[in-house]
């Protein structure tokens, strides 16, 4: 079985086409040795034809053999973070999904770590070719990049143990509270928009402390500097798991957004190729298996759609 080279660590990893082929032969009752799995793709759980990715590589030959740069903010455990066993390596659902898309289209990925607020500007500046980093696709952000969605958005409300401020969501319960958020996050304007209602009720507006990564936001609550941190529910659940005696999840809220892959605006062939590969991977069950691997809720999966600027 052919192996592709993992450009992050120099270790061989199995290509998605190899996994698809294994799944197909398995469904036909043939036994194949897969050579073991790394932090890349898991064994496929259902039959799928490898022709889907082979066809895409023939349709988009300019991508085959290329090395592209994925801009990431590697501070979201479960999605993209530094491997605690190897600081030169990145791990997480988004990392695996990006590698699978690259395998399907025949390109490899390297990584450029930046602050969250710099993800799209890095793409715009031509210093990255793609952004797969748990970024919510919004119309406003689509002014900087075209988006292809792949997950629904569920936010969690992280609070100190016992929820002493009785925070119930992005609502009037935040009046007078201090929220720690990442610079550039969609939650920031949603919290800011509460100011008129708070003032009308005779209460102070929420205060927002801005940071560059999730870890600092969580630490702000632990240090008593902030009352809440509102972000992806899986990130919040991970924080509660890490500090069960100090943190709680007050509630979960649904936001009208999706998580998306950002690509350069109006590069239609590349956008179409990524969307087609993502669709093929979802159809084959690869994304669902990766979500299971990284403990993401199955109902968070979303069929790809475009979010573009008006």
PDB file of C-alpha atoms in Angstrom:
ATOM      1  CA  UNK A   1       0.000   0.000   0.000  1.00  0.00           C
ATOM      2  CA  UNK A   2       1.349   3.411  -0.963  1.00  0.00           C
ATOM      3  CA  UNK A   3       2.118   5.836   1.853  1.00  0.00           C
ATOM      4  CA  UNK A   4       2.278   9.616   1.757  1.00  0.00           C
ATOM      5  CA  UNK A   5       4.842  11.452   3.838  1.00  0.00           C
ATOM      6  CA  UNK A   6       3.588  13.355   6.881  1.00  0.00           C
ATOM      7  CA  UNK A   7       5.337  16.670   6.272  1.00  0.00           C
ATOM      8  CA  UNK A   8       4.871  17.743   9.899  1.00  0.00           C
ATOM      9  CA  UNK A   9       6.910  14.936  11.394  1.00  0.00           C
ATOM     10  CA  UNK A  10       8.531  12.978   8.584  1.00  0.00           C
ATOM     11  CA  UNK A  11       6.509   9.904   9.533  1.00  0.00           C
ATOM     12  CA  UNK A  12       4.572   8.022   6.839  1.00  0.00           C
ATOM     13  CA  UNK A  13       0.822   8.270   6.989  1.00  0.00           C
ATOM     14  CA  UNK A  14      -1.824   6.463   4.984  1.00  0.00           C
ATOM     15  CA  UNK A  15      -3.546   8.453   2.258  1.00  0.00           C
ATOM     16  CA  UNK A  16      -7.315   8.792   2.220  1.00  0.00           C
ATOM     17  CA  UNK A  17      -7.441   6.984  -1.103  1.00  0.00           C
ATOM     18  CA  UNK A  18      -5.723   4.012   0.538  1.00  0.00           C
ATOM     19  CA  UNK A  19      -8.325   4.036   3.301  1.00  0.00           C
ATOM     20  CA  UNK A  20     -11.147   4.216   0.814  1.00  0.00           C
ATOM     21  CA  UNK A  21      -9.670   1.291  -1.069  1.00  0.00           C
ATOM     22  CA  UNK A  22      -9.346  -0.696   2.169  1.00  0.00           C
ATOM     23  CA  UNK A  23     -12.962   0.002   3.003  1.00  0.00           C
ATOM     24  CA  UNK A  24     -14.111  -1.108  -0.408  1.00  0.00           C
ATOM     25  CA  UNK A  25     -12.167  -4.365  -0.303  1.00  0.00           C
ATOM     26  CA  UNK A  26     -13.352  -4.974   3.238  1.00  0.00           C
ATOM     27  CA  UNK A  27     -16.930  -4.697   2.058  1.00  0.00           C
ATOM     28  CA  UNK A  28     -16.175  -7.273  -0.626  1.00  0.00           C
ATOM     29  CA  UNK A  29     -14.936  -9.674   2.025  1.00  0.00           C
ATOM     30  CA  UNK A  30     -11.259  -9.402   1.147  1.00  0.00           C
ATOM     31  CA  UNK A  31      -8.710  -9.087   3.931  1.00  0.00           C
ATOM     32  CA  UNK A  32      -6.136  -6.345   3.520  1.00  0.00           C
ATOM     33  CA  UNK A  33      -3.410  -5.332   5.916  1.00  0.00           C
ATOM     34  CA  UNK A  34      -3.544  -1.589   6.389  1.00  0.00           C
ATOM     35  CA  UNK A  35      -0.185  -1.255   8.098  1.00  0.00           C
ATOM     36  CA  UNK A  36      -1.570   0.509  11.161  1.00  0.00           C
ATOM     37  CA  UNK A  37      -2.995   3.977  11.604  1.00  0.00           C
ATOM     38  CA  UNK A  38      -1.351   7.156  12.805  1.00  0.00           C
ATOM     39  CA  UNK A  39      -2.809  10.413  14.054  1.00  0.00           C
ATOM     40  CA  UNK A  40      -4.226  10.873  10.549  1.00  0.00           C
ATOM     41  CA  UNK A  41      -7.270   9.023   9.263  1.00  0.00           C
ATOM     42  CA  UNK A  42      -9.021   6.163  11.072  1.00  0.00           C
ATOM     43  CA  UNK A  43     -10.099   2.930   9.405  1.00  0.00           C
ATOM     44  CA  UNK A  44     -13.211   3.526   7.330  1.00  0.00           C
ATOM     45  CA  UNK A  45     -16.330   2.006   8.855  1.00  0.00           C
ATOM     46  CA  UNK A  46     -18.285   1.630   5.629  1.00  0.00           C
ATOM     47  CA  UNK A  47     -17.687   0.844   1.985  1.00  0.00           C
ATOM     48  CA  UNK A  48     -16.773   3.690  -0.336  1.00  0.00           C
ATOM     49  CA  UNK A  49     -15.268   3.859  -3.795  1.00  0.00           C
ATOM     50  CA  UNK A  50     -11.773   5.284  -4.182  1.00  0.00           C
ATOM     51  CA  UNK A  51     -12.799   6.569  -7.612  1.00  0.00           C
ATOM     52  CA  UNK A  52     -14.318   9.685  -6.013  1.00  0.00           C
ATOM     53  CA  UNK A  53     -10.929  11.120  -5.021  1.00  0.00           C
ATOM     54  CA  UNK A  54      -9.176   9.737  -8.086  1.00  0.00           C
ATOM     55  CA  UNK A  55     -11.742  11.481 -10.249  1.00  0.00           C
ATOM     56  CA  UNK A  56     -11.213  14.745  -8.385  1.00  0.00           C
ATOM     57  CA  UNK A  57      -7.444  14.529  -8.813  1.00  0.00           C
ATOM     58  CA  UNK A  58      -7.990  14.096 -12.554  1.00  0.00           C
ATOM     59  CA  UNK A  59     -10.412  17.031 -12.583  1.00  0.00           C
ATOM     60  CA  UNK A  60      -8.075  19.326 -10.620  1.00  0.00           C
ATOM     61  CA  UNK A  61      -4.595  18.224 -11.751  1.00  0.00           C
ATOM     62  CA  UNK A  62      -2.934  21.518 -10.778  1.00  0.00           C
ATOM     63  CA  UNK A  63      -3.294  20.627  -7.077  1.00  0.00           C
ATOM     64  CA  UNK A  64      -1.663  17.223  -7.287  1.00  0.00           C
ATOM     65  CA  UNK A  65       1.827  17.165  -5.820  1.00  0.00           C
ATOM     66  CA  UNK A  66       1.547  20.686  -4.410  1.00  0.00           C
ATOM     67  CA  UNK A  67       2.375  21.707  -0.842  1.00  0.00           C
ATOM     68  CA  UNK A  68      -0.104  24.242   0.537  1.00  0.00           C
ATOM     69  CA  UNK A  69      -0.051  26.274   3.741  1.00  0.00           C
ATOM     70  CA  UNK A  70      -2.856  26.002   6.287  1.00  0.00           C
ATOM     71  CA  UNK A  71      -3.048  28.966   8.691  1.00  0.00           C
ATOM     72  CA  UNK A  72      -4.163  27.823  12.146  1.00  0.00           C
ATOM     73  CA  UNK A  73      -4.547  29.162  15.661  1.00  0.00           C
ATOM     74  CA  UNK A  74      -3.307  26.041  17.497  1.00  0.00           C
ATOM     75  CA  UNK A  75      -4.916  26.676  20.867  1.00  0.00           C
ATOM     76  CA  UNK A  76      -8.236  24.821  20.599  1.00  0.00           C
ATOM     77  CA  UNK A  77      -7.908  21.291  22.028  1.00  0.00           C
ATOM     78  CA  UNK A  78      -9.825  18.766  19.979  1.00  0.00           C
ATOM     79  CA  UNK A  79      -9.610  20.905  16.853  1.00  0.00           C
ATOM     80  CA  UNK A  80      -6.044  22.159  16.484  1.00  0.00           C
ATOM     81  CA  UNK A  81      -3.391  22.240  19.137  1.00  0.00           C
ATOM     82  CA  UNK A  82       0.276  21.485  19.670  1.00  0.00           C
ATOM     83  CA  UNK A  83       0.905  17.795  20.209  1.00  0.00           C
ATOM     84  CA  UNK A  84       1.948  17.421  23.880  1.00  0.00           C
ATOM     85  CA  UNK A  85       4.140  14.489  22.844  1.00  0.00           C
ATOM     86  CA  UNK A  86       5.838  16.367  20.008  1.00  0.00           C
ATOM     87  CA  UNK A  87       5.907  20.199  20.022  1.00  0.00           C
ATOM     88  CA  UNK A  88       6.751  20.240  16.310  1.00  0.00           C
ATOM     89  CA  UNK A  89       3.478  18.479  15.490  1.00  0.00           C
ATOM     90  CA  UNK A  90      -0.153  19.645  15.430  1.00  0.00           C
ATOM     91  CA  UNK A  91      -3.095  17.404  16.268  1.00  0.00           C
ATOM     92  CA  UNK A  92      -6.884  17.656  16.284  1.00  0.00           C
ATOM     93  CA  UNK A  93     -10.008  17.178  14.206  1.00  0.00           C
ATOM     94  CA  UNK A  94      -9.320  20.112  11.892  1.00  0.00           C
ATOM     95  CA  UNK A  95      -5.772  18.892  11.331  1.00  0.00           C
ATOM     96  CA  UNK A  96      -6.990  15.419  10.402  1.00  0.00           C
ATOM     97  CA  UNK A  97      -9.773  16.771   8.181  1.00  0.00           C
ATOM     98  CA  UNK A  98      -7.367  19.052   6.339  1.00  0.00           C
ATOM     99  CA  UNK A  99      -4.963  16.173   5.790  1.00  0.00           C
ATOM    100  CA  UNK A 100      -7.845  14.058   4.454  1.00  0.00           C
ATOM    101  CA  UNK A 101      -8.858  16.790   2.004  1.00  0.00           C
ATOM    102  CA  UNK A 102      -5.249  17.096   0.899  1.00  0.00           C
ATOM    103  CA  UNK A 103      -4.963  13.337   0.426  1.00  0.00           C
ATOM    104  CA  UNK A 104      -8.164  13.311  -1.606  1.00  0.00           C
ATOM    105  CA  UNK A 105      -6.966  16.077  -3.938  1.00  0.00           C
ATOM    106  CA  UNK A 106      -3.324  15.005  -3.982  1.00  0.00           C
ATOM    107  CA  UNK A 107      -1.693  17.887  -2.104  1.00  0.00           C
ATOM    108  CA  UNK A 108       0.165  18.075   1.203  1.00  0.00           C
ATOM    109  CA  UNK A 109      -0.177  20.647   3.974  1.00  0.00           C
ATOM    110  CA  UNK A 110       2.256  22.617   6.049  1.00  0.00           C
ATOM    111  CA  UNK A 111       1.119  24.880   8.889  1.00  0.00           C
ATOM    112  CA  UNK A 112       1.485  28.531   9.807  1.00  0.00           C
ATOM    113  CA  UNK A 113       0.529  29.264  13.414  1.00  0.00           C
ATOM    114  CA  UNK A 114      -0.957  32.742  13.947  1.00  0.00           C
ATOM    115  CA  UNK A 115      -3.332  34.494  16.333  1.00  0.00           C
ATOM    116  CA  UNK A 116      -7.015  33.931  15.660  1.00  0.00           C
ATOM    117  CA  UNK A 117      -7.481  37.552  14.573  1.00  0.00           C
ATOM    118  CA  UNK A 118      -4.711  37.083  11.985  1.00  0.00           C
ATOM    119  CA  UNK A 119      -6.107  33.972  10.292  1.00  0.00           C
ATOM    120  CA  UNK A 120      -7.929  35.736   7.471  1.00  0.00           C
ATOM    121  CA  UNK A 121      -5.383  38.529   7.033  1.00  0.00           C
ATOM    122  CA  UNK A 122      -2.702  35.859   6.655  1.00  0.00           C
ATOM    123  CA  UNK A 123      -4.815  34.250   3.927  1.00  0.00           C
ATOM    124  CA  UNK A 124      -5.441  37.598   2.242  1.00  0.00           C
ATOM    125  CA  UNK A 125      -1.738  38.416   2.289  1.00  0.00           C
ATOM    126  CA  UNK A 126      -0.948  35.230   0.394  1.00  0.00           C
ATOM    127  CA  UNK A 127       1.001  33.784   3.323  1.00  0.00           C
ATOM    128  CA  UNK A 128      -1.450  30.869   3.528  1.00  0.00           C
ATOM    129  CA  UNK A 129      -3.541  29.008   0.972  1.00  0.00           C
ATOM    130  CA  UNK A 130      -6.341  27.786   3.240  1.00  0.00           C
ATOM    131  CA  UNK A 131      -7.646  28.185   6.794  1.00  0.00           C
ATOM    132  CA  UNK A 132      -9.046  25.153   8.621  1.00  0.00           C
ATOM    133  CA  UNK A 133      -9.082  26.324  12.231  1.00  0.00           C
ATOM    134  CA  UNK A 134     -12.534  26.192  13.876  1.00  0.00           C
ATOM    135  CA  UNK A 135     -13.479  29.554  12.377  1.00  0.00           C
ATOM    136  CA  UNK A 136     -17.151  30.497  12.147  1.00  0.00           C
ATOM    137  CA  UNK A 137     -18.280  31.399   8.643  1.00  0.00           C
ATOM    138  CA  UNK A 138     -20.113  34.732   8.642  1.00  0.00           C
ATOM    139  CA  UNK A 139     -21.138  37.197   5.962  1.00  0.00           C
ATOM    140  CA  UNK A 140     -18.815  39.765   7.469  1.00  0.00           C
ATOM    141  CA  UNK A 141     -15.833  37.414   7.405  1.00  0.00           C
ATOM    142  CA  UNK A 142     -16.765  36.421   3.859  1.00  0.00           C
ATOM    143  CA  UNK A 143     -15.598  39.885   2.803  1.00  0.00           C
ATOM    144  CA  UNK A 144     -12.087  38.520   3.398  1.00  0.00           C
ATOM    145  CA  UNK A 145     -12.475  34.899   2.264  1.00  0.00           C
ATOM    146  CA  UNK A 146     -14.886  32.427   0.723  1.00  0.00           C
ATOM    147  CA  UNK A 147     -16.135  29.790   3.169  1.00  0.00           C
ATOM    148  CA  UNK A 148     -17.131  26.141   2.819  1.00  0.00           C
ATOM    149  CA  UNK A 149     -19.013  24.939   5.885  1.00  0.00           C
ATOM    150  CA  UNK A 150     -18.618  21.543   7.564  1.00  0.00           C
ATOM    151  CA  UNK A 151     -19.923  21.823  11.163  1.00  0.00           C
ATOM    152  CA  UNK A 152     -22.880  23.387  12.942  1.00  0.00           C
ATOM    153  CA  UNK A 153     -22.117  25.820  15.757  1.00  0.00           C
ATOM    154  CA  UNK A 154     -23.013  25.097  19.368  1.00  0.00           C
ATOM    155  CA  UNK A 155     -21.522  27.426  21.956  1.00  0.00           C
ATOM    156  CA  UNK A 156     -21.012  26.682  25.618  1.00  0.00           C
ATOM    157  CA  UNK A 157     -21.066  29.235  28.441  1.00  0.00           C
ATOM    158  CA  UNK A 158     -18.072  28.631  30.708  1.00  0.00           C
ATOM    159  CA  UNK A 159     -18.324  29.982  34.260  1.00  0.00           C
ATOM    160  CA  UNK A 160     -16.689  29.563  37.639  1.00  0.00           C
ATOM    161  CA  UNK A 161     -17.801  26.554  39.666  1.00  0.00           C
ATOM    162  CA  UNK A 162     -21.373  27.007  40.858  1.00  0.00           C
ATOM    163  CA  UNK A 163     -22.010  29.848  38.390  1.00  0.00           C
ATOM    164  CA  UNK A 164     -21.931  32.585  41.082  1.00  0.00           C
ATOM    165  CA  UNK A 165     -23.109  35.301  38.648  1.00  0.00           C
ATOM    166  CA  UNK A 166     -26.054  33.131  37.482  1.00  0.00           C
ATOM    167  CA  UNK A 167     -25.207  33.592  33.815  1.00  0.00           C
ATOM    168  CA  UNK A 168     -27.694  31.930  31.484  1.00  0.00           C
ATOM    169  CA  UNK A 169     -26.397  32.777  28.006  1.00  0.00           C
ATOM    170  CA  UNK A 170     -25.843  35.754  25.731  1.00  0.00           C
ATOM    171  CA  UNK A 171     -28.664  37.637  27.398  1.00  0.00           C
ATOM    172  CA  UNK A 172     -29.428  40.120  30.174  1.00  0.00           C
ATOM    173  CA  UNK A 173     -27.681  37.856  32.689  1.00  0.00           C
ATOM    174  CA  UNK A 174     -24.414  39.215  31.277  1.00  0.00           C
ATOM    175  CA  UNK A 175     -25.216  42.784  32.351  1.00  0.00           C
ATOM    176  CA  UNK A 176     -22.425  43.832  34.713  1.00  0.00           C
ATOM    177  CA  UNK A 177     -20.442  40.635  34.072  1.00  0.00           C
ATOM    178  CA  UNK A 178     -16.935  40.362  32.670  1.00  0.00           C
ATOM    179  CA  UNK A 179     -16.571  38.127  29.620  1.00  0.00           C
ATOM    180  CA  UNK A 180     -13.217  36.826  28.404  1.00  0.00           C
ATOM    181  CA  UNK A 181     -13.199  36.395  24.622  1.00  0.00           C
ATOM    182  CA  UNK A 182     -10.788  35.967  21.769  1.00  0.00           C
ATOM    183  CA  UNK A 183     -10.045  38.959  19.584  1.00  0.00           C
ATOM    184  CA  UNK A 184     -12.049  38.609  16.387  1.00  0.00           C
ATOM    185  CA  UNK A 185     -14.580  36.088  17.717  1.00  0.00           C
ATOM    186  CA  UNK A 186     -18.232  36.441  16.662  1.00  0.00           C
ATOM    187  CA  UNK A 187     -19.275  36.333  20.317  1.00  0.00           C
ATOM    188  CA  UNK A 188     -17.703  39.765  20.898  1.00  0.00           C
ATOM    189  CA  UNK A 189     -20.262  41.827  18.918  1.00  0.00           C
ATOM    190  CA  UNK A 190     -23.105  39.650  20.248  1.00  0.00           C
ATOM    191  CA  UNK A 191     -22.094  40.543  23.808  1.00  0.00           C
ATOM    192  CA  UNK A 192     -21.537  44.193  22.897  1.00  0.00           C
ATOM    193  CA  UNK A 193     -25.039  44.324  21.431  1.00  0.00           C
ATOM    194  CA  UNK A 194     -26.475  43.756  24.926  1.00  0.00           C
ATOM    195  CA  UNK A 195     -25.381  47.220  26.100  1.00  0.00           C
ATOM    196  CA  UNK A 196     -28.613  49.117  25.195  1.00  0.00           C
ATOM    197  CA  UNK A 197     -30.836  46.561  26.938  1.00  0.00           C
ATOM    198  CA  UNK A 198     -28.602  46.571  30.018  1.00  0.00           C
ATOM    199  CA  UNK A 199     -28.656  50.343  30.247  1.00  0.00           C
ATOM    200  CA  UNK A 200     -32.415  50.413  29.737  1.00  0.00           C
ATOM    201  CA  UNK A 201     -32.728  48.071  32.705  1.00  0.00           C
ATOM    202  CA  UNK A 202     -30.497  50.332  34.788  1.00  0.00           C
ATOM    203  CA  UNK A 203     -27.644  47.835  34.762  1.00  0.00           C
ATOM    204  CA  UNK A 204     -24.037  48.224  33.609  1.00  0.00           C
ATOM    205  CA  UNK A 205     -23.075  46.897  30.187  1.00  0.00           C
ATOM    206  CA  UNK A 206     -20.998  43.712  30.005  1.00  0.00           C
ATOM    207  CA  UNK A 207     -17.241  44.213  30.083  1.00  0.00           C
ATOM    208  CA  UNK A 208     -15.124  42.272  27.600  1.00  0.00           C
ATOM    209  CA  UNK A 209     -11.515  41.242  28.133  1.00  0.00           C
ATOM    210  CA  UNK A 210      -9.832  40.334  24.844  1.00  0.00           C
ATOM    211  CA  UNK A 211      -7.171  37.648  24.496  1.00  0.00           C
ATOM    212  CA  UNK A 212      -5.375  35.890  21.647  1.00  0.00           C
ATOM    213  CA  UNK A 213      -6.256  32.295  22.493  1.00  0.00           C
ATOM    214  CA  UNK A 214      -8.642  30.035  24.380  1.00  0.00           C
ATOM    215  CA  UNK A 215      -6.165  29.135  27.097  1.00  0.00           C
ATOM    216  CA  UNK A 216      -5.832  32.746  28.240  1.00  0.00           C
ATOM    217  CA  UNK A 217      -9.606  33.184  28.298  1.00  0.00           C
ATOM    218  CA  UNK A 218      -9.985  30.115  30.496  1.00  0.00           C
ATOM    219  CA  UNK A 219      -7.188  31.275  32.764  1.00  0.00           C
ATOM    220  CA  UNK A 220      -8.967  34.620  33.194  1.00  0.00           C
ATOM    221  CA  UNK A 221     -11.913  32.805  34.806  1.00  0.00           C
ATOM    222  CA  UNK A 222      -9.633  30.648  36.925  1.00  0.00           C
ATOM    223  CA  UNK A 223      -7.841  33.778  38.149  1.00  0.00           C
ATOM    224  CA  UNK A 224     -11.111  35.552  38.968  1.00  0.00           C
ATOM    225  CA  UNK A 225     -10.572  38.240  36.330  1.00  0.00           C
ATOM    226  CA  UNK A 226     -13.557  37.158  34.216  1.00  0.00           C
ATOM    227  CA  UNK A 227     -16.975  35.686  34.955  1.00  0.00           C
ATOM    228  CA  UNK A 228     -17.556  33.807  31.712  1.00  0.00           C
ATOM    229  CA  UNK A 229     -16.100  32.632  28.436  1.00  0.00           C
ATOM    230  CA  UNK A 230     -18.506  31.829  25.587  1.00  0.00           C
ATOM    231  CA  UNK A 231     -17.126  29.692  22.787  1.00  0.00           C
ATOM    232  CA  UNK A 232     -17.478  26.370  20.978  1.00  0.00           C
ATOM    233  CA  UNK A 233     -19.216  23.915  23.322  1.00  0.00           C
ATOM    234  CA  UNK A 234     -16.546  21.257  22.839  1.00  0.00           C
ATOM    235  CA  UNK A 235     -13.869  23.716  23.959  1.00  0.00           C
ATOM    236  CA  UNK A 236     -15.962  24.630  27.002  1.00  0.00           C
ATOM    237  CA  UNK A 237     -16.590  20.971  27.850  1.00  0.00           C
ATOM    238  CA  UNK A 238     -12.859  20.333  27.594  1.00  0.00           C
ATOM    239  CA  UNK A 239     -12.132  23.154  30.030  1.00  0.00           C
ATOM    240  CA  UNK A 240     -14.641  21.788  32.551  1.00  0.00           C
ATOM    241  CA  UNK A 241     -13.098  18.348  32.204  1.00  0.00           C
ATOM    242  CA  UNK A 242      -9.645  19.805  32.834  1.00  0.00           C
ATOM    243  CA  UNK A 243     -10.761  21.838  35.889  1.00  0.00           C
ATOM    244  CA  UNK A 244     -13.842  20.023  37.275  1.00  0.00           C
ATOM    245  CA  UNK A 245     -13.475  21.597  40.727  1.00  0.00           C
ATOM    246  CA  UNK A 246     -13.145  25.138  39.417  1.00  0.00           C
ATOM    247  CA  UNK A 247     -15.271  25.465  36.281  1.00  0.00           C
ATOM    248  CA  UNK A 248     -18.813  24.701  35.112  1.00  0.00           C
ATOM    249  CA  UNK A 249     -20.764  24.930  31.883  1.00  0.00           C
ATOM    250  CA  UNK A 250     -23.757  27.124  32.665  1.00  0.00           C
ATOM    251  CA  UNK A 251     -25.614  26.296  29.465  1.00  0.00           C
ATOM    252  CA  UNK A 252     -25.227  25.785  25.746  1.00  0.00           C
ATOM    253  CA  UNK A 253     -26.512  28.157  23.087  1.00  0.00           C
ATOM    254  CA  UNK A 254     -27.076  27.727  19.364  1.00  0.00           C
ATOM    255  CA  UNK A 255     -25.604  30.439  17.174  1.00  0.00           C
ATOM    256  CA  UNK A 256     -26.816  31.088  13.619  1.00  0.00           C
ATOM    257  CA  UNK A 257     -23.434  30.246  12.107  1.00  0.00           C
ATOM    258  CA  UNK A 258     -21.474  27.304  10.772  1.00  0.00           C
ATOM    259  CA  UNK A 259     -17.813  26.398  11.066  1.00  0.00           C
ATOM    260  CA  UNK A 260     -16.125  26.855   7.714  1.00  0.00           C
ATOM    261  CA  UNK A 261     -12.991  26.307   5.693  1.00  0.00           C
ATOM    262  CA  UNK A 262     -11.709  29.650   4.411  1.00  0.00           C
ATOM    263  CA  UNK A 263     -10.140  29.876   0.951  1.00  0.00           C
ATOM    264  CA  UNK A 264      -9.049  32.914  -1.079  1.00  0.00           C
ATOM    265  CA  UNK A 265     -11.954  34.898  -2.472  1.00  0.00           C
ATOM    266  CA  UNK A 266     -13.005  34.168  -6.026  1.00  0.00           C
ATOM    267  CA  UNK A 267     -10.481  31.369  -6.575  1.00  0.00           C
ATOM    268  CA  UNK A 268     -13.387  29.325  -7.840  1.00  0.00           C
ATOM    269  CA  UNK A 269     -11.503  26.228  -9.075  1.00  0.00           C
ATOM    270  CA  UNK A 270      -9.751  25.769  -5.709  1.00  0.00           C
ATOM    271  CA  UNK A 271     -12.946  26.475  -3.780  1.00  0.00           C
ATOM    272  CA  UNK A 272     -14.864  23.976  -5.888  1.00  0.00           C
ATOM    273  CA  UNK A 273     -12.141  21.363  -5.473  1.00  0.00           C
ATOM    274  CA  UNK A 274     -12.100  21.671  -1.675  1.00  0.00           C
ATOM    275  CA  UNK A 275     -15.891  21.565  -1.529  1.00  0.00           C
ATOM    276  CA  UNK A 276     -16.023  18.482  -3.763  1.00  0.00           C
ATOM    277  CA  UNK A 277     -13.374  16.700  -1.679  1.00  0.00           C
ATOM    278  CA  UNK A 278     -15.189  17.541   1.550  1.00  0.00           C
ATOM    279  CA  UNK A 279     -18.440  16.240   0.066  1.00  0.00           C
ATOM    280  CA  UNK A 280     -16.714  13.006  -0.983  1.00  0.00           C
ATOM    281  CA  UNK A 281     -15.231  12.554   2.494  1.00  0.00           C
ATOM    282  CA  UNK A 282     -18.591  13.127   4.154  1.00  0.00           C
ATOM    283  CA  UNK A 283     -20.282  10.683   1.781  1.00  0.00           C
ATOM    284  CA  UNK A 284     -17.615   8.074   2.511  1.00  0.00           C
ATOM    285  CA  UNK A 285     -18.048   8.534   6.267  1.00  0.00           C
ATOM    286  CA  UNK A 286     -14.528   9.881   6.825  1.00  0.00           C
ATOM    287  CA  UNK A 287     -15.628  13.109   8.534  1.00  0.00           C
ATOM    288  CA  UNK A 288     -18.033  11.233  10.795  1.00  0.00           C
ATOM    289  CA  UNK A 289     -15.249   8.862  11.848  1.00  0.00           C
ATOM    290  CA  UNK A 290     -12.898  11.764  12.564  1.00  0.00           C
ATOM    291  CA  UNK A 291     -15.579  13.486  14.636  1.00  0.00           C
ATOM    292  CA  UNK A 292     -16.015  10.291  16.622  1.00  0.00           C
ATOM    293  CA  UNK A 293     -12.259  10.054  17.116  1.00  0.00           C
ATOM    294  CA  UNK A 294     -12.121  13.595  18.537  1.00  0.00           C
ATOM    295  CA  UNK A 295     -15.348  13.282  20.568  1.00  0.00           C
ATOM    296  CA  UNK A 296     -17.362  15.799  18.558  1.00  0.00           C
ATOM    297  CA  UNK A 297     -21.161  15.320  18.621  1.00  0.00           C
ATOM    298  CA  UNK A 298     -22.370  13.450  15.537  1.00  0.00           C
ATOM    299  CA  UNK A 299     -25.242  15.894  15.024  1.00  0.00           C
ATOM    300  CA  UNK A 300     -22.753  18.742  14.624  1.00  0.00           C
ATOM    301  CA  UNK A 301     -21.863  17.507  11.121  1.00  0.00           C
ATOM    302  CA  UNK A 302     -23.174  19.780   8.391  1.00  0.00           C
ATOM    303  CA  UNK A 303     -23.346  19.184   4.651  1.00  0.00           C
ATOM    304  CA  UNK A 304     -21.045  21.612   2.828  1.00  0.00           C
ATOM    305  CA  UNK A 305     -22.496  24.929   1.726  1.00  0.00           C
ATOM    306  CA  UNK A 306     -20.920  28.177   0.609  1.00  0.00           C
ATOM    307  CA  UNK A 307     -20.897  31.356   2.661  1.00  0.00           C
ATOM    308  CA  UNK A 308     -19.930  34.227   0.376  1.00  0.00           C
ATOM    309  CA  UNK A 309     -19.984  38.002   0.632  1.00  0.00           C
ATOM    310  CA  UNK A 310     -23.061  39.694  -0.777  1.00  0.00           C
TER     311      UNK A 310
END
